[in-house]
Amino acid sequence: MFANLKYVSLGILVFQTTSLVLTMRYSRTLKEEGPRYLSSTAVVVAELLKIMACILLVYKDSKCSLRALNRVLHDEILNKPMETLKLAIPSGIYTLQNNLLYVALSNLDAATYQVTYQLKILTTALFSVSMLSKKLGVYQWLSLVILMTGVAFVQWPSDSQLDSKELSAGSQFVGLMAVLTACFSSGFAGVYFEKILKETKQSVWIRNIQLGFFGSIFGLMGVYIYDGELVSKNGFFQGYNRLTWIVVVLQALGGLVIAAVIKYADNILKGFATSLSIILSTLISYFWLQDFVPTSLKE
Ligand code: C5P
């Protein structure tokens, strides 16, 4: 049963990562009438959806009794403020990371972003070794090196890219910096969350509600700081369309799947599962979105 959950959760993760990256990229580049949706508000909406889904899961675990649900939430969240507070750290980092992700996908094509972001496998391994005292074998380190080489090859500018360098260098640089910062935050936050999940008793869904609670607060601060004026002018949900809702639902689903993967497998396996989605998003990006060329060439 445990082994099954491990592989099922890893499989869903491959599907979720691929569809999120492609829809997010598509939604950020789509030219439409009126204002584009604000990514800062999308981050908050995804957190709220995640909390609602986790409350439903705790409700199901409490044998669908509202009273039992209420007691669990009370006992495990409100009455344990110090335990709850522990989640403020990964939550703050994830909020920053979720915003960086939009910056990256507004400036890089989906495949380049995906491949570069796989550097997080290396940062995750380093944090796992230092914070969880995990031991990695020769083959595991070797696969990390092979992955890094792959990343370097994809980043190598092609002739057509060299021609367009002046046009796209600025935004490519911004995009790359955003991804690289996200690699470190991803490694640290993931391993910290794994440490909390595996070293304390509370259920993964309770931990996710705590994470989402802080995530929503930090996310709202982000909305106020970056888009406060726009929100007061055009509203919180400006520019939302069906595609935006698909993006936020996929992002919320990602939170659930990732939590399950971290519990039943670990962060290093999670990294390898998501790197499988590189192949998928590269193929789809090329054949379907015709996007695996520098965006500046088209714009
Ligand atoms: O790229 P990485 O795997 O680090 O992304 C993790 C993503 O999963 C982040 O968007 C984070 O907000 C989300 N997450 C979550 N709930 C968890 C763990 C991660 O929503 N328990």
Coordinates of C-alpha atoms and ligand atoms in Angstrom, one line a residue:
M1 CA 0.0 0.0 0.0
F2 CA 2.8 2.4 1.0
A3 CA 4.8 1.5 -2.1
N4 CA 1.7 2.1 -4.2
L5 CA 1.1 5.5 -2.8
K6 CA 4.7 6.3 -3.5
Y7 CA 4.5 5.6 -7.2
V8 CA 1.0 6.8 -7.7
S9 CA 1.8 10.2 -6.1
L10 CA 5.0 10.4 -8.2
G11 CA 3.1 9.6 -11.4
I12 CA 0.4 12.3 -10.7
L13 CA 3.3 14.8 -10.0
V14 CA 4.7 14.3 -13.5
F15 CA 1.3 15.0 -15.0
Q16 CA 0.6 18.0 -12.7
T17 CA 4.1 19.6 -13.3
T18 CA 3.8 19.3 -17.1
S19 CA 0.3 20.7 -17.3
L20 CA 1.0 23.5 -14.9
V21 CA 4.1 24.8 -16.6
L22 CA 2.5 24.7 -20.1
T23 CA -0.8 26.4 -19.0
M24 CA 1.0 29.0 -16.9
R25 CA 3.3 29.9 -19.8
Y26 CA 0.4 29.9 -22.2
S27 CA -1.7 32.1 -19.9
R28 CA 1.2 34.6 -19.4
T29 CA 1.8 35.0 -23.1
L30 CA -1.7 35.0 -24.4
K31 CA -2.7 38.3 -25.8
E32 CA -6.2 39.3 -24.8
E33 CA -8.4 42.3 -24.5
G34 CA -8.4 44.1 -21.1
P35 CA -5.9 43.7 -18.2
R36 CA -3.9 40.5 -17.8
Y37 CA -4.6 38.6 -14.5
L38 CA -2.2 39.5 -11.6
S39 CA 0.0 36.6 -10.7
S40 CA 0.3 37.8 -7.1
T41 CA -3.5 37.3 -6.7
A42 CA -3.3 33.9 -8.4
V43 CA -0.8 32.8 -5.8
V44 CA -3.2 33.7 -3.0
V45 CA -6.2 32.0 -4.7
A46 CA -4.2 28.8 -5.1
E47 CA -3.3 28.8 -1.4
L48 CA -7.0 29.3 -0.4
L49 CA -8.1 26.5 -2.7
K50 CA -5.4 24.2 -1.2
I51 CA -6.6 25.0 2.3
M52 CA -10.2 24.2 1.3
A53 CA -9.1 20.9 -0.3
C54 CA -7.1 19.9 2.8
I55 CA -10.0 20.7 5.2
L56 CA -12.2 18.4 3.0
L57 CA -9.5 15.7 3.3
V58 CA -9.3 16.1 7.2
Y59 CA -13.1 16.0 7.2
K60 CA -13.0 12.7 5.3
D61 CA -10.4 11.3 7.7
S62 CA -12.7 12.4 10.6
K63 CA -15.3 10.0 9.2
C64 CA -17.3 12.9 7.8
S65 CA -18.2 14.3 11.2
L66 CA -18.2 18.1 11.4
R67 CA -17.7 17.9 15.2
A68 CA -14.6 15.7 14.8
L69 CA -13.3 18.0 12.1
N70 CA -13.8 21.0 14.4
R71 CA -12.0 19.2 17.2
V72 CA -9.0 18.2 15.1
L73 CA -8.6 21.7 13.7
H74 CA -8.9 23.2 17.2
D75 CA -6.5 20.7 18.9
E76 CA -3.9 20.5 16.1
I77 CA -3.8 24.1 14.8
L78 CA -5.2 26.6 17.3
N79 CA -4.0 24.9 20.5
K80 CA -0.5 24.3 19.2
P81 CA 0.6 27.7 18.1
M82 CA 4.4 26.9 18.3
E83 CA 3.9 23.8 16.0
T84 CA 1.8 26.0 13.6
L85 CA 4.4 28.7 13.6
K86 CA 7.1 26.3 12.4
L87 CA 5.4 26.3 9.0
A88 CA 5.8 30.1 8.6
I89 CA 9.4 29.5 7.4
P90 CA 8.7 27.2 4.4
S91 CA 5.6 29.1 3.7
G92 CA 7.3 32.4 3.4
I93 CA 9.9 30.9 1.1
Y94 CA 7.4 29.1 -1.0
T95 CA 5.4 32.3 -1.5
L96 CA 8.5 34.1 -2.7
Q97 CA 9.2 31.1 -5.0
N98 CA 5.7 31.0 -6.4
N99 CA 6.0 34.7 -7.4
L100 CA 9.4 34.1 -8.9
L101 CA 8.0 31.3 -10.9
Y102 CA 5.6 33.8 -12.7
V103 CA 8.5 36.2 -13.3
A104 CA 10.5 33.3 -14.8
L105 CA 7.7 32.1 -17.0
S106 CA 7.0 35.6 -18.2
N107 CA 10.5 35.9 -19.5
L108 CA 11.6 32.4 -20.5
D109 CA 10.0 29.8 -22.8
A110 CA 8.5 26.8 -21.0
A111 CA 11.1 24.2 -21.9
T112 CA 14.1 26.5 -21.0
Y113 CA 12.5 27.3 -17.7
Q114 CA 11.8 23.6 -16.9
V115 CA 15.3 22.4 -17.7
T116 CA 17.0 25.2 -15.7
Y117 CA 14.8 24.7 -12.8
Q118 CA 15.9 21.1 -12.5
L119 CA 19.1 22.5 -10.9
K120 CA 16.9 22.3 -7.8
I121 CA 17.7 18.6 -7.8
L122 CA 21.2 19.5 -6.9
T123 CA 20.3 22.0 -4.2
T124 CA 17.7 19.6 -2.8
A125 CA 20.3 16.9 -2.6
L126 CA 22.7 19.2 -0.8
F127 CA 20.1 20.3 1.7
S128 CA 19.0 16.7 2.2
V129 CA 22.5 15.6 3.0
S130 CA 23.1 18.5 5.4
M131 CA 19.7 18.8 7.1
L132 CA 18.4 15.2 7.1
S133 CA 21.8 13.4 7.2
K134 CA 20.8 11.5 4.0
K135 CA 23.6 9.5 2.4
L136 CA 23.8 9.5 -1.4
G137 CA 25.5 6.8 -3.4
V138 CA 27.9 7.2 -6.2
Y139 CA 25.2 6.6 -8.9
Q140 CA 23.0 9.2 -7.3
W141 CA 25.7 11.9 -7.4
L142 CA 26.6 10.8 -10.9
S143 CA 23.0 11.3 -12.1
L144 CA 23.1 14.8 -10.6
V145 CA 26.2 15.6 -12.6
I146 CA 24.6 14.2 -15.8
L147 CA 21.6 16.3 -15.2
M148 CA 23.7 19.4 -14.7
T149 CA 25.4 18.7 -18.0
G150 CA 22.1 18.5 -19.7
V151 CA 21.1 21.8 -18.2
A152 CA 24.3 23.4 -19.5
F153 CA 23.6 22.1 -23.1
V154 CA 20.1 23.5 -23.2
Q155 CA 21.3 26.8 -22.0
W156 CA 24.0 27.0 -24.7
P157 CA 22.9 29.7 -27.1
S158 CA 22.2 28.5 -30.7
D159 CA 23.0 30.6 -33.8
S160 CA 19.5 31.9 -34.1
Q161 CA 19.6 32.9 -30.4
L162 CA 22.9 34.8 -30.9
D163 CA 21.2 36.9 -33.6
S164 CA 18.4 37.9 -31.3
K165 CA 20.6 38.3 -28.2
E166 CA 20.3 42.0 -28.0
L167 CA 16.6 41.9 -28.0
S168 CA 16.1 39.2 -25.4
A169 CA 19.2 39.3 -23.2
G170 CA 17.5 41.6 -20.6
S171 CA 14.5 39.5 -19.9
Q172 CA 16.3 36.2 -20.3
F173 CA 18.7 37.4 -17.6
V174 CA 15.8 38.4 -15.3
G175 CA 14.1 35.0 -16.0
L176 CA 17.3 33.1 -15.3
M177 CA 18.0 34.9 -12.0
A178 CA 14.4 34.2 -10.9
V179 CA 14.8 30.5 -11.7
L180 CA 18.2 30.2 -10.0
T181 CA 16.9 31.9 -6.8
A182 CA 13.9 29.5 -6.9
C183 CA 16.2 26.5 -7.1
F184 CA 17.7 27.4 -3.7
S185 CA 14.4 28.2 -2.1
S186 CA 12.9 25.1 -3.5
G187 CA 15.7 22.9 -2.1
F188 CA 15.6 24.4 1.4
A189 CA 11.8 24.7 1.8
G190 CA 11.2 21.2 0.5
V191 CA 13.7 19.6 2.8
Y192 CA 12.5 21.7 5.8
F193 CA 8.9 20.6 5.1
E194 CA 10.1 17.0 4.9
K195 CA 11.9 17.3 8.2
I196 CA 8.7 18.6 9.9
L197 CA 6.5 15.9 8.3
K198 CA 8.8 13.0 9.2
E199 CA 9.9 14.1 12.6
T200 CA 6.5 15.2 14.1
K201 CA 3.2 13.3 14.3
Q202 CA 0.7 15.7 12.7
S203 CA -1.0 14.6 9.5
V204 CA 0.2 15.8 6.1
W205 CA -3.1 17.6 5.5
I206 CA -3.0 19.4 8.8
R207 CA 0.6 20.5 8.0
N208 CA -0.6 21.7 4.6
I209 CA -3.4 23.8 6.2
Q210 CA -0.8 25.4 8.4
L211 CA 1.4 26.0 5.4
G212 CA -1.5 27.4 3.4
F213 CA -2.6 29.7 6.3
F214 CA 0.8 31.5 6.3
G215 CA 1.0 31.3 2.5
S216 CA -2.2 33.2 2.2
I217 CA -1.1 35.9 4.6
F218 CA 2.3 36.3 2.9
G219 CA 0.6 36.2 -0.5
L220 CA -1.8 38.9 0.5
M221 CA 1.1 41.0 1.6
G222 CA 2.6 40.5 -1.9
V223 CA -0.6 41.6 -3.5
Y224 CA -0.7 44.7 -1.4
I225 CA 3.0 45.6 -2.0
Y226 CA 3.3 44.9 -5.7
D227 CA -0.2 45.3 -7.1
G228 CA -2.1 47.2 -4.4
E229 CA -2.9 50.1 -6.7
L230 CA -4.0 47.9 -9.6
V231 CA -6.2 45.9 -7.3
S232 CA -7.9 49.0 -5.9
K233 CA -8.5 50.2 -9.5
N234 CA -9.6 47.1 -11.3
G235 CA -10.3 44.6 -8.6
F236 CA -8.7 41.5 -7.2
F237 CA -9.9 39.2 -9.9
Q238 CA -9.1 41.4 -12.9
G239 CA -8.3 39.6 -16.0
Y240 CA -9.3 36.2 -14.6
N241 CA -10.6 33.9 -17.3
R242 CA -11.1 30.1 -17.6
L243 CA -7.5 29.5 -18.3
T244 CA -6.5 31.5 -15.1
W245 CA -8.7 29.3 -13.1
I246 CA -7.1 26.2 -14.6
V247 CA -3.7 27.5 -13.6
V248 CA -4.7 28.2 -10.0
V249 CA -6.5 24.8 -9.6
L250 CA -3.4 23.1 -11.1
Q251 CA -1.2 25.0 -8.7
A252 CA -3.4 24.1 -5.7
L253 CA -3.4 20.4 -6.8
G254 CA 0.4 20.6 -7.0
G255 CA 0.6 21.6 -3.4
L256 CA -1.5 18.5 -2.4
V257 CA 0.5 16.1 -4.6
I258 CA 3.8 17.5 -3.5
A259 CA 2.9 17.1 0.1
A260 CA 1.9 13.4 -0.5
V261 CA 5.1 12.8 -2.5
I262 CA 7.3 14.3 0.3
K263 CA 5.5 12.1 2.8
Y264 CA 5.5 8.8 0.9
A265 CA 8.7 9.2 -1.1
D266 CA 11.1 12.1 -0.5
N267 CA 12.3 15.3 -2.0
I268 CA 15.1 13.8 -4.1
L269 CA 12.7 11.3 -5.8
K270 CA 10.3 14.2 -6.3
G271 CA 13.0 16.0 -8.2
F272 CA 13.6 13.1 -10.5
A273 CA 9.9 12.7 -11.2
T274 CA 9.5 16.3 -12.1
S275 CA 12.5 16.2 -14.4
L276 CA 10.6 13.5 -16.4
S277 CA 8.2 16.2 -17.2
I278 CA 10.9 18.1 -19.0
I279 CA 10.7 15.7 -21.8
L280 CA 7.0 16.0 -21.9
S281 CA 6.9 19.8 -21.8
T282 CA 9.7 20.1 -24.3
L283 CA 7.8 17.9 -26.8
I284 CA 4.4 19.7 -26.2
S285 CA 6.1 23.1 -26.1
Y286 CA 7.6 22.5 -29.5
F287 CA 4.8 20.7 -31.3
W288 CA 1.8 22.4 -29.8
L289 CA 2.7 25.8 -28.5
Q290 CA 5.5 26.3 -31.1
D291 CA 7.2 28.0 -28.2
F292 CA 10.7 26.5 -28.0
V293 CA 12.3 29.4 -29.8
P294 CA 13.3 32.7 -28.0
T295 CA 10.1 34.6 -27.5
S296 CA 11.6 37.9 -28.6
L297 CA 11.8 36.5 -32.2
K298 CA 8.1 36.4 -32.3
E299 CA 7.3 39.5 -30.4
Ligands
C5P1 O1 9.4 23.6 -7.3 P1 9.1 23.0 -6.0 O2 8.9 21.5 -6.1 O3 9.9 23.5 -4.9 O4 7.7 23.6 -5.8 C1 7.0 23.3 -4.7 C2 5.6 23.9 -4.8 O5 4.7 23.2 -4.1 C3 5.5 25.3 -4.4 O6 4.7 26.0 -5.3 C4 4.8 25.2 -3.0 O7 4.1 26.4 -2.8 C5 4.0 24.0 -3.2 N1 3.9 23.2 -2.0 C6 2.6 23.2 -1.4 N2 2.4 22.4 -0.3 C7 3.4 21.7 0.2 C8 4.7 21.7 -0.4 C9 4.9 22.5 -1.5 O8 1.7 23.9 -1.9 N3 3.1 20.9 1.2

